[in-house]
Coordinates of C-alpha atoms (C1' of nucleotides) in Angstrom, one line a residue:
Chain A
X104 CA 0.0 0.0 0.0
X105 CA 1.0 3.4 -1.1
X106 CA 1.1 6.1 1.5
X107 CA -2.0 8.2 1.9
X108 CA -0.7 11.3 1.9
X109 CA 1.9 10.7 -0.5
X110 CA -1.0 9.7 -3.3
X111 CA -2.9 12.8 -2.5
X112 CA 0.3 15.4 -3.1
X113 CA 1.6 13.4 -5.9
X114 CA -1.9 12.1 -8.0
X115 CA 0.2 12.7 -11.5
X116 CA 3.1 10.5 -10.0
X117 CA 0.6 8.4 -9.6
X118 CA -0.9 8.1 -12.6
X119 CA 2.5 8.1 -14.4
X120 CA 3.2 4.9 -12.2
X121 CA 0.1 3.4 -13.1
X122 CA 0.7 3.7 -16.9
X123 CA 4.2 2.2 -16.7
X124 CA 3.2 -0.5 -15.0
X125 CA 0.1 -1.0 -17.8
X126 CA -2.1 -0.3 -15.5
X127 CA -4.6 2.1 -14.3
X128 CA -6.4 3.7 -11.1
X129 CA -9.7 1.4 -9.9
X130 CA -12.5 4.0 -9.0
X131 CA -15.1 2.0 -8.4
X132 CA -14.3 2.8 -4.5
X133 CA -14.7 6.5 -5.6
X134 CA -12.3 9.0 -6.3
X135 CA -9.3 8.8 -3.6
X136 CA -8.5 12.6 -3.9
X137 CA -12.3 13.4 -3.5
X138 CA -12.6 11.2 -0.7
X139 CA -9.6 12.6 1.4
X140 CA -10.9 16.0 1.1
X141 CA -13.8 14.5 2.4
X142 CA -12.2 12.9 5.2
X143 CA -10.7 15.5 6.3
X144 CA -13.4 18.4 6.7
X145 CA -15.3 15.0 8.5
X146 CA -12.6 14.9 11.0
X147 CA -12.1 18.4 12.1
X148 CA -15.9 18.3 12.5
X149 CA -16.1 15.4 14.6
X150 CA -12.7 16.8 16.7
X151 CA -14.3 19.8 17.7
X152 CA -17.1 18.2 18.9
X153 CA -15.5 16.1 20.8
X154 CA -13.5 18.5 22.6
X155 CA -16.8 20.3 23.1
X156 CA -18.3 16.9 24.7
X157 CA -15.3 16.6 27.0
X158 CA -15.2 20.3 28.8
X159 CA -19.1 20.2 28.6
X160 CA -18.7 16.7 30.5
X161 CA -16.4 18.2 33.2
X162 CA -19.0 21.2 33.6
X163 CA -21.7 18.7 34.5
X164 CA -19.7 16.9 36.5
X165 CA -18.9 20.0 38.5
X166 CA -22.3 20.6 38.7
X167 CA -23.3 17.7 39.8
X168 CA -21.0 17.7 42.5
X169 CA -22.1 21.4 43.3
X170 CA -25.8 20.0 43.7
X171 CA -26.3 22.7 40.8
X172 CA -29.0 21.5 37.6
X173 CA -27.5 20.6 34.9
X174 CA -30.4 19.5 32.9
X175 CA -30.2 21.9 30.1
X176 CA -26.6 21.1 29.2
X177 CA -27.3 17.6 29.3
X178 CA -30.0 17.7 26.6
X179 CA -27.8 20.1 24.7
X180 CA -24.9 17.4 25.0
X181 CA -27.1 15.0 23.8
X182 CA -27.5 16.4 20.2
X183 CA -23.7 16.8 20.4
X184 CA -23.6 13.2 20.8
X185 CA -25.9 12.3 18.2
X186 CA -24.2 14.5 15.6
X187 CA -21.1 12.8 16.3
X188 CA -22.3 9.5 15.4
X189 CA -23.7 10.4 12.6
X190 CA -20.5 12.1 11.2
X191 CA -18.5 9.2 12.6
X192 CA -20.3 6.5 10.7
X193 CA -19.8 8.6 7.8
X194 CA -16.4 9.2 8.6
X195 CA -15.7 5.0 8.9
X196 CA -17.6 4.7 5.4
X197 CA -15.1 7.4 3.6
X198 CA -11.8 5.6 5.1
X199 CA -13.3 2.5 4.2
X200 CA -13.4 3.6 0.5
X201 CA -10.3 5.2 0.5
X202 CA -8.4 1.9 2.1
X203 CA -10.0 -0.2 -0.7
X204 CA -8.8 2.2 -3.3
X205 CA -5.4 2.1 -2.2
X206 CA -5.2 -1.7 -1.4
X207 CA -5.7 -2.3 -4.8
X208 CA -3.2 0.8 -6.2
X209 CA 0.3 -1.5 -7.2
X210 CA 3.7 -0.5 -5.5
X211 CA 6.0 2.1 -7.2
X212 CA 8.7 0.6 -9.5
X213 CA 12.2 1.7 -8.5
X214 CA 13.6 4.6 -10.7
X215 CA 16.2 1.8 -11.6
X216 CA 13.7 -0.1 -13.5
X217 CA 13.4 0.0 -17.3
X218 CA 10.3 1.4 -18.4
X219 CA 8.4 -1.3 -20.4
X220 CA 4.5 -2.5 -21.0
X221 CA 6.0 -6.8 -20.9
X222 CA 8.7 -9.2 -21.0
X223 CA 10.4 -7.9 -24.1
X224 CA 11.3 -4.7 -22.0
X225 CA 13.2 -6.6 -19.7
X226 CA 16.8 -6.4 -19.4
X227 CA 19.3 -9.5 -19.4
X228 CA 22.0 -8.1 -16.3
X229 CA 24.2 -11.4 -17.1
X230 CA 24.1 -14.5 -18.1
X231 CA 26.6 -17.3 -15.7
X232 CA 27.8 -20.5 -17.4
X233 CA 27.6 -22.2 -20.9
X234 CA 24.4 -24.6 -21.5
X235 CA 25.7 -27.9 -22.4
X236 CA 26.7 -29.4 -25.3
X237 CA 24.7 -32.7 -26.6
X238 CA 25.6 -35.5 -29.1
X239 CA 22.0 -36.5 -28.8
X240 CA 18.4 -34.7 -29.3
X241 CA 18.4 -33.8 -25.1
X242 CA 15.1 -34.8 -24.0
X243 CA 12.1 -32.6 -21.6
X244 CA 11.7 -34.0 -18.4
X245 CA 8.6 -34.8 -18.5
X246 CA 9.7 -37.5 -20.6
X247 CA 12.9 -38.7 -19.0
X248 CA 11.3 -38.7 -15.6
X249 CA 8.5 -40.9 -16.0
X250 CA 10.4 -43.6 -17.8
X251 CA 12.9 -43.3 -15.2
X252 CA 10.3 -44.2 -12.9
X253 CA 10.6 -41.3 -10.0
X254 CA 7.7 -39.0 -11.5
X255 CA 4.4 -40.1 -12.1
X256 CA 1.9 -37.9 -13.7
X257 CA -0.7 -39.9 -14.5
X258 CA -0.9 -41.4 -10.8
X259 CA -1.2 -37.6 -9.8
X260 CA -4.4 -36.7 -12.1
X261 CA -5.6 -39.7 -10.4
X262 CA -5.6 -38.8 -7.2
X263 CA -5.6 -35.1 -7.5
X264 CA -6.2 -34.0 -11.1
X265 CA -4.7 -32.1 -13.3
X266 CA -1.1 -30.1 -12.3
X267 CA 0.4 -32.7 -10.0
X268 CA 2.7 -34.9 -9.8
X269 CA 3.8 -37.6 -7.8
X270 CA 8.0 -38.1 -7.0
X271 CA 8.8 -41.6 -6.1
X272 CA 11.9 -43.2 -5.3
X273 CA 15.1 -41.5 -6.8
X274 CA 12.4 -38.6 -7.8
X275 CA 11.5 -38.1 -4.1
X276 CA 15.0 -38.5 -2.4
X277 CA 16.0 -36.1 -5.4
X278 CA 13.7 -33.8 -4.2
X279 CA 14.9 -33.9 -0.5
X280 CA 18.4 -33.6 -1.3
X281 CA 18.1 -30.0 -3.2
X282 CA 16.1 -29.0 -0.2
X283 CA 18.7 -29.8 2.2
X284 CA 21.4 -28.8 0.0
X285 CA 19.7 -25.3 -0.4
X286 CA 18.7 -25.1 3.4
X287 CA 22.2 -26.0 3.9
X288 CA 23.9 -22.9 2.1
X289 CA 21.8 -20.3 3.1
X290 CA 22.0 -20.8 6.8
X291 CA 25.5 -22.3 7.1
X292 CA 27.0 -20.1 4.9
X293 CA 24.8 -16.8 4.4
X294 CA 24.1 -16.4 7.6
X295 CA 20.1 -17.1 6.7
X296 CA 17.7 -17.9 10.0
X297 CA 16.2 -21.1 9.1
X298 CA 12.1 -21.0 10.1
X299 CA 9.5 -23.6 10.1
X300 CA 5.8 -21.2 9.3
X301 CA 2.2 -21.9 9.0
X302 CA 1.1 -22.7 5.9
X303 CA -2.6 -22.3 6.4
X304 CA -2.9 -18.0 7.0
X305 CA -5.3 -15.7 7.9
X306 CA -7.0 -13.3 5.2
X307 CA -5.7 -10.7 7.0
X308 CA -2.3 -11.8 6.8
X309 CA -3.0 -11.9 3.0
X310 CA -4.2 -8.7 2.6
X311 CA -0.9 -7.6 4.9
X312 CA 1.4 -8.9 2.2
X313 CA -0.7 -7.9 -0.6
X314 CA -2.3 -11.5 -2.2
X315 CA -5.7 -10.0 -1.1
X316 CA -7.6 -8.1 -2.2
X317 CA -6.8 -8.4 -5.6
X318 CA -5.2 -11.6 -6.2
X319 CA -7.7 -14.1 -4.4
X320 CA -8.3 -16.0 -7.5
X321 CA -4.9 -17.0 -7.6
X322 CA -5.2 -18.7 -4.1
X323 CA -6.7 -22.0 -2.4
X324 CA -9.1 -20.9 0.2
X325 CA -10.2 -23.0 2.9
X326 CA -13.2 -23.3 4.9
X327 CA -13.7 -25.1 8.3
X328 CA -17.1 -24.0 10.2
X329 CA -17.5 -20.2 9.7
X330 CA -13.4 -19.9 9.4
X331 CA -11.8 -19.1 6.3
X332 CA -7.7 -19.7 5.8
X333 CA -5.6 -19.8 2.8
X334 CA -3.2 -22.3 1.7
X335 CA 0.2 -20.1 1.2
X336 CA 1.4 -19.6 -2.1
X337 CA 4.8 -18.6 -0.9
X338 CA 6.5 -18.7 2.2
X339 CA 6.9 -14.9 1.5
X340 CA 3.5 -14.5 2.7
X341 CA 4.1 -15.9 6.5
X342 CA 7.5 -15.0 6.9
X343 CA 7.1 -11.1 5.7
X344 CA 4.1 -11.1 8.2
X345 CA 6.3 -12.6 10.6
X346 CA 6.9 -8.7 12.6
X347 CA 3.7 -7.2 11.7
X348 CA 2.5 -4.8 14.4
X349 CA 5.7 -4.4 15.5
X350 CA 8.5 -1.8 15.6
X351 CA 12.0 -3.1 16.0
X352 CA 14.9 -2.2 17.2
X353 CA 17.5 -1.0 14.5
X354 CA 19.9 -3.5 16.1
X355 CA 16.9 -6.0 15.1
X356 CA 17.6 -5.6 11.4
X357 CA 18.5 -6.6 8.7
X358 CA 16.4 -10.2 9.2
X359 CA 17.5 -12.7 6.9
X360 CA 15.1 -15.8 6.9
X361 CA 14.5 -18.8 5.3
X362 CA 11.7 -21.3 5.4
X363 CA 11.4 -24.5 3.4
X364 CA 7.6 -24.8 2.6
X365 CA 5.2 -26.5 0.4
X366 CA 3.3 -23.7 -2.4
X367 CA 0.2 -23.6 -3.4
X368 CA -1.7 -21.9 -6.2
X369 CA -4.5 -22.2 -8.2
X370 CA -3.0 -21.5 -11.5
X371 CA -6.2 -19.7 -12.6
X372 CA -6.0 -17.7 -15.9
X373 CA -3.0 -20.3 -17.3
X374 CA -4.7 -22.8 -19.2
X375 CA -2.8 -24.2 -21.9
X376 CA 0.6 -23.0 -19.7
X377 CA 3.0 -25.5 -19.2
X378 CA 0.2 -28.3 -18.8
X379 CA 3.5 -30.8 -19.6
X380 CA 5.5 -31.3 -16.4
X381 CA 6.9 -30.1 -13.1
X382 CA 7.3 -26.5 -14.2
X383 CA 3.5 -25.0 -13.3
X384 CA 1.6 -27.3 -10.5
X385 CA -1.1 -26.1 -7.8
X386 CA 2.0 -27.6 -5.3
X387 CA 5.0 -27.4 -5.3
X388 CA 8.0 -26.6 -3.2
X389 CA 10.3 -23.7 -2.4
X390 CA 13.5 -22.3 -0.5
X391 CA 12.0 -19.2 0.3
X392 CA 14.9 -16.4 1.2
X393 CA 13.2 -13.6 2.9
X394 CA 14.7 -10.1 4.4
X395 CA 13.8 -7.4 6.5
X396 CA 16.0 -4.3 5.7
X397 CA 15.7 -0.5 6.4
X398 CA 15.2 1.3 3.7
X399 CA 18.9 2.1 2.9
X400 CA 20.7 -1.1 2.8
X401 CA 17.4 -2.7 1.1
X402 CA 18.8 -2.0 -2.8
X403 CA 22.2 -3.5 -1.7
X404 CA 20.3 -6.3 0.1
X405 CA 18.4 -7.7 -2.7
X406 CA 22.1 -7.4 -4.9
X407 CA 23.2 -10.2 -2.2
X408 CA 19.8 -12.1 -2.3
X409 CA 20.0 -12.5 -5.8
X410 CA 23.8 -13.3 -5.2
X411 CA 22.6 -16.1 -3.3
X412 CA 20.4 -17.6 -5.3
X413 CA 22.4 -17.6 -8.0
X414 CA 24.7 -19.5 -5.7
X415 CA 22.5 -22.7 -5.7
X416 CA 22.7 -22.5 -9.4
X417 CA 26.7 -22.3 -9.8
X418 CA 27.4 -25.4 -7.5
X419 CA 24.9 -27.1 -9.2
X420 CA 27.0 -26.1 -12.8
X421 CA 23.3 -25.3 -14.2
X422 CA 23.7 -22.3 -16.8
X423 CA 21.2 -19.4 -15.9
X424 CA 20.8 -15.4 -16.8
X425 CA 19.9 -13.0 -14.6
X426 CA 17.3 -10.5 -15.6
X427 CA 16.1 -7.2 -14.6
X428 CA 12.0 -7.1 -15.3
X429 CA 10.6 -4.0 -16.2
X430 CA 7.9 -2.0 -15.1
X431 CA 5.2 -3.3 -17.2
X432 CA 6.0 -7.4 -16.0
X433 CA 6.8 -6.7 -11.9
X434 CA 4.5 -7.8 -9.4
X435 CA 2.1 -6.1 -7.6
X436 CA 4.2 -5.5 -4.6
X437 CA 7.2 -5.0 -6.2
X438 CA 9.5 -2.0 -6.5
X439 CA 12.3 -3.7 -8.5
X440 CA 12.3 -7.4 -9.5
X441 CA 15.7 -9.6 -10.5
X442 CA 14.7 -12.8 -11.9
X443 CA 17.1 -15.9 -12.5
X444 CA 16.1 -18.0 -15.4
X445 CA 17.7 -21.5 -16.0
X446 CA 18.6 -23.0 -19.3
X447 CA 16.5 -26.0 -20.2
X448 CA 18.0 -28.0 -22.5
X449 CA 14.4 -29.8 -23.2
X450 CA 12.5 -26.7 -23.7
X451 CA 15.8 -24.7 -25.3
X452 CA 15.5 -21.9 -23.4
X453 CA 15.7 -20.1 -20.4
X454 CA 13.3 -20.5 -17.5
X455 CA 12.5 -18.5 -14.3
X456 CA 13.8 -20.1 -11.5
X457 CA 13.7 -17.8 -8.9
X458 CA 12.5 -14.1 -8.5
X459 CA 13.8 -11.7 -6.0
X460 CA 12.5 -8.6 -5.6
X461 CA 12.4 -5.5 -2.7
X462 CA 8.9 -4.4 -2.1
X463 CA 10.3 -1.4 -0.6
X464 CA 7.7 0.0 2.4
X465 CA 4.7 -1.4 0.1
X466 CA 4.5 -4.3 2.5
X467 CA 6.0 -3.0 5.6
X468 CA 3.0 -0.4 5.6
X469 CA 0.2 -2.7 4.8
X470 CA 1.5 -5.4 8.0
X471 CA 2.8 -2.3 10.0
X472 CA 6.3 -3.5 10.0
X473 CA 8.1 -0.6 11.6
X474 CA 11.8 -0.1 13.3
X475 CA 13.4 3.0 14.9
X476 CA 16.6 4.4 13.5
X477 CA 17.6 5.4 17.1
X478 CA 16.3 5.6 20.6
X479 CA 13.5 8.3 20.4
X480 CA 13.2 8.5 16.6
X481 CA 9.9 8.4 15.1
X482 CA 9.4 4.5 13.5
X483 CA 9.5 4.4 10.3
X484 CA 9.0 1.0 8.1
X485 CA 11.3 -1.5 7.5
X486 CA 11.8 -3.0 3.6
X487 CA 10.6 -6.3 2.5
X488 CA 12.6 -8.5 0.2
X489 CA 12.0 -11.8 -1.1
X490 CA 13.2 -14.3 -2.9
X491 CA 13.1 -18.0 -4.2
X492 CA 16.5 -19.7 -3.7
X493 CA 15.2 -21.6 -5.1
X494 CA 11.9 -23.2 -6.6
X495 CA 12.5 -27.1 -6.0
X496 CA 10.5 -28.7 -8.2
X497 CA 12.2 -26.3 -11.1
X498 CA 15.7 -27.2 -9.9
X499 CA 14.9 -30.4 -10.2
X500 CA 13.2 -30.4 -13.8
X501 CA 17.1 -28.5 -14.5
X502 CA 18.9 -31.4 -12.8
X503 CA 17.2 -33.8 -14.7
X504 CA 17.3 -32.2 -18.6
X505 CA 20.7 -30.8 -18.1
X506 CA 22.3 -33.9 -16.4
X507 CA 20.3 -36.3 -19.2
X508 CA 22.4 -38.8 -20.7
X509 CA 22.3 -41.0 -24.1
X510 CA 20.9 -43.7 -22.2
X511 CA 18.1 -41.6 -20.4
X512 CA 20.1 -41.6 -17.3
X513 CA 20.8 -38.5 -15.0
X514 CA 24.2 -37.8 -13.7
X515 CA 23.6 -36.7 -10.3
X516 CA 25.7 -33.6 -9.5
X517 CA 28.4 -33.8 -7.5
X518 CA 27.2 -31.0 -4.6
X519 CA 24.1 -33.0 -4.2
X520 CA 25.9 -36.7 -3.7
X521 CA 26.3 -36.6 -0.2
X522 CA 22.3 -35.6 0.6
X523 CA 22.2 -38.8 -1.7
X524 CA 23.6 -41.6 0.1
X525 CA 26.0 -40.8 -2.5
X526 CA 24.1 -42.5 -5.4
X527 CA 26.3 -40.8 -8.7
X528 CA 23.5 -41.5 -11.3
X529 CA 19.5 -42.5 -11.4
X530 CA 19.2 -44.7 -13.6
X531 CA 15.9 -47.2 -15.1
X532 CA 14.4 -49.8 -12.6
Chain B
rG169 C1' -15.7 -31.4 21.2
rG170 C1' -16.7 -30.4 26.9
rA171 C1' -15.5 -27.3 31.5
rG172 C1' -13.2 -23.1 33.6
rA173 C1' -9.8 -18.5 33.9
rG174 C1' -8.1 -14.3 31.6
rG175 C1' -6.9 -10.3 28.0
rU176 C1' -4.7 -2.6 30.6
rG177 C1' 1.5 1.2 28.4
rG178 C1' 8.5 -2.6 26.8
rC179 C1' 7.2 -6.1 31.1
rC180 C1' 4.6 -6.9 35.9
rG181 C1' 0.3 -4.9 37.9
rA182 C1' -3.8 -1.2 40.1
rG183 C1' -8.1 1.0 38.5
rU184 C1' -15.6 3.5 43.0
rG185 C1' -18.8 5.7 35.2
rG186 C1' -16.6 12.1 35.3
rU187 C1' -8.9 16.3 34.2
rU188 C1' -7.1 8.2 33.6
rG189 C1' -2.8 8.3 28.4
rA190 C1' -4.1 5.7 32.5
rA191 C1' -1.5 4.6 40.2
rG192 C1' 2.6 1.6 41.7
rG193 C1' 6.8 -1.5 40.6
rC194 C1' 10.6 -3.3 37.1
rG195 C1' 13.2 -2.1 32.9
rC196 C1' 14.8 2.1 29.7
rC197 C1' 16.7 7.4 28.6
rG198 C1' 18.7 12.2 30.7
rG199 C1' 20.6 14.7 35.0
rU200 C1' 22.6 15.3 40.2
rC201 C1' 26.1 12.9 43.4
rU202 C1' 30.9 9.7 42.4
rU203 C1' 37.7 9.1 40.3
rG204 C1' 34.4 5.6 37.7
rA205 C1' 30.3 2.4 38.6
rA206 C1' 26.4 1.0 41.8
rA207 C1' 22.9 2.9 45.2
rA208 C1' 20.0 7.2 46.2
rC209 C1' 17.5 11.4 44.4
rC210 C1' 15.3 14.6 40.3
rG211 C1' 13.4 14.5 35.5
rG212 C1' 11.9 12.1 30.9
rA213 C1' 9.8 8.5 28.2
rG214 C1' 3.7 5.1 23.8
rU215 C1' 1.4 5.1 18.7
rA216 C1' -1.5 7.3 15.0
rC217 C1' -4.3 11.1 12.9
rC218 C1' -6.0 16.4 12.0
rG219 C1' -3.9 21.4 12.1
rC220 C1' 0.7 26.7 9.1
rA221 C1' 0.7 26.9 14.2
rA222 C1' -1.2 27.1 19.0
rG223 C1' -3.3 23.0 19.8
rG224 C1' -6.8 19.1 19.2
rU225 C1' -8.6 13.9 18.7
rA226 C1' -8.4 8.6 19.0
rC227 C1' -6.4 4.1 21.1
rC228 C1' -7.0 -0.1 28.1
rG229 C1' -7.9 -7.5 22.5
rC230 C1' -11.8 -6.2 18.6
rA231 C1' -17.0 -4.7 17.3
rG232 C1' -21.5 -2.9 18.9
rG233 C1' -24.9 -1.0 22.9
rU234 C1' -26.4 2.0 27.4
rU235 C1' -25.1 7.2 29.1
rC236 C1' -24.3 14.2 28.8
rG237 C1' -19.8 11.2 29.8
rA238 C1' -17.2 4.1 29.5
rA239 C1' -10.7 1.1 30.7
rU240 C1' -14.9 0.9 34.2
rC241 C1' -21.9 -1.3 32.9
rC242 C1' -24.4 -4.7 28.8
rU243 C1' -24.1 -7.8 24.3
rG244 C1' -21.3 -10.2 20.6
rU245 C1' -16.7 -11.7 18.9
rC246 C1' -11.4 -12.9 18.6
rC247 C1' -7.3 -14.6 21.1
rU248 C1' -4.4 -16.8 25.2
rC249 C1' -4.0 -20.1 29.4
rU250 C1' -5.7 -24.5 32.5
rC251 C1' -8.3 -29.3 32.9
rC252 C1' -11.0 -33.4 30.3
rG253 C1' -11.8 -36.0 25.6
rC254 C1' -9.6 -36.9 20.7
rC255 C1' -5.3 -36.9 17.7
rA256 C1' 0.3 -36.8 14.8

RNA sequence: GGAGAGGUGGCCGAGUGGUUGAAGGCGCCGGUCUUGAAAACCGGAGUACCGCAAGGUACCGCAGGUUCGAAUCCUGUCCUCUCCGCCA
């Protein structure tokens, strides 16, 4: 959420930020400028009267204590008091319309993004390592890992339906090992606080980290009795939550955490998308890297998440490119977004992988996520970051097409060997 | 699922319907004293919003209600804790 005050001096910034990002401002909660004024002149009212029902109240009191009558001012207090409510419920009405308006009003793209309406505006920062070379027509996963035997997608529609997939054996362990391995680096050796989070959250805590309002059909909702939780999509969502409400200490920050958690979403709006495979499922899982940053270091803080993503990628000797998005393909919450796409040799091209991005304040003020700079400074919000580091089920899809052999074989890599009982190769049967 | 207890400021903990943003204690910050520290004493110290300012308003889990006036009374609701049952 954008800050109120900052929308109402700055309504062409606005706008401007809008049409960047392809977008444009939702009215149908009324016009946010309109309704500030509104709010406003409501306020002052209803503060005056107030401070007119408080003295009046300590008059009566004195008179009542005087044994002096005090009827008249009473009656008189009464309209006060009725007048009050009235403005008040209309006061509660306008801020309700203006907090729906700016729920729904995307975060402001960092002046370091490209200007762009999609993908084709994004810029390619780098690209790390050389996709390999094969002496045979390298095959998509989705082929070498059901003849392998360690994914099964027809067992999955079974059970589930469509977009899932079942990992056995090799698949599974496979599966476990990345997870460890990633788990491994980023606490061991970036310093990352490892947490375990719900994965069923509150709407609230959606709406804090900005999936709700707008975003609910993306989501899996459940319902138990009158009580309504959603499946996370991320671990982004319960780890950015994580301090809301609270203001920290600046000796508190930067958080760095990461949380190992099953994904879920509901895919809506990609049919015909990457129906084939591990790469687009309702679950999934993901290495989430997550930081808490004040708002200076955050820019130089989401260099070194990216940094660490990438990480994962170099030991595993998978070729990727790292890519800046532009304004026109960033996320809702997003201020600037880095994403790392593999190279997959069965789809010859580069996929996303991981995304990282800073949401600046956007989040911070939505879940109240403050921090004072110093003793008796004012708080001010903290920055959100996130990042995947990376998405499992992805890695794995990598592992398997880049490591492929003649035979239909996968070389395991060599990082990943001791999380694998130190199996070298999956091979048939 | 059943039975009970409770939610007040960073923490603990008072609070007869009327200067209670809220006693007291601890912790914290500043000062006095001290070579320094401790102790003692004095003072300070929440958050947000409106206002050019002076200043004002709100917040005692949350939402309603009663009242001229609610932290205090009433209703609902959420959460926490204890015991029983069930369960990994």
């Amino acid at each position: 959420m954008l800050d109120l005050r900052w929308v109402v001096e700055n309504r062409a910034a606005v706008e401007e930020m809008l049409a960047a990002r392809g977008a444009s401002l939702d009215l149908s909660q009324g016009d946010p400028w309109a309704l500030d004024a509104e709010r406003r002149a409501l306020l002052q009212k209803v503060e005056q009267l107030r401070h007119r029902q408080r003295v009046c109240g300590e008059e009566i009191a004195r008179r009542g204590r005087a044994r002096e009558d005090a009827g008249g001012l009473k009656a008189e207090m009464k309209g006060v008091s009725d007048e009050i409510k009235t403005l008040e419920n209309r006061l509660a009405e306008v801020e309700e319309a203006i907090r729906r308006a700016l729920l729904v009003i995307p975060n402001l793209p960092d002046a370091s993004v490209p200007r762009g309406r999609d993908a084709s505006a994004n810029v390619e920062v780098r690209r790390v390592g050389a996709p390999p070379r094969f002496d045979f027509k390298p095959r998509p996963h989705f082929e070498l890992g059901p003849e392998l035997g360690i994914v099964d997608f027809e067992r999955a529609a079974k059970i589930s339906g469509a977009r899932f997939a079942v990992q056995t054996g090799a698949g599974a362990r496979l599966e476990r090992a990345l997870v460890d391995f990633m788990l491994d680096l980023h606490t061991r050796e970036r310093g990352y606080t490892e947490v375990v989070p719900p994965y069923l959250v509150t709407p609230d805590t959606m709406l804090r980290t900005g999936q709700l309002p707008k975003f609910e059909g993306d989501l899996f909702k459940t319902r138990t009795g009158d009580r309504d939780l959603y499946l996370i999509p991320t671990a982004e969502v319960p780890l950015t939550a994580l301090h809301g409400d609270e203001i920290l200490e600046a000796s508190d920050l930067p958080k760095h955490y990461v949380s190992f958690t099953p994904c879920f979403r509901s895919e809506a709006g990609s049919y015909g998308k990457d129906v084939r495979g591990l790469i687009r499922l309702h679950q999934f899982h993901k290495v989430e890297l997550v930081k808490l940053t004040t708002p200076e270091t955050s820019m130089a803080e989401l260099e070194s998440m990216v940094g660490d993503a990438e990480e994962v990628l170099r030991r595993l000797g998978l070729a990727y490119r790292v890519v800046l998005l532009c304004t026109g393909d960033m996320g809702f919450n997003s201020a600037k977004t880095y994403d790392l796409e593999v190279w997959l040799p069965g789809q010859d091209a580069y996929r996303e992988i991981s995304s990282c991005s800073t949401c600046s304040d956007f989040q911070a003020r939505r879940g109240s996520l403050r921090y004072r700079a110093e003793a008796k400074a004012k708080p001010r919000f903290v920055h959100t970051l996130n990042g995947s580091g990376l998405a499992v089920g992805r890695t794995l899809v990598a592992i398997l097409e880049n490591y492929q052999q003649a035979d239909g074989s996968v070389v395991v890599p060599e990082v990943l060997r001791p999380y694998m009982g130190g199996l070298e190769r999956i091979t048939k049967g």
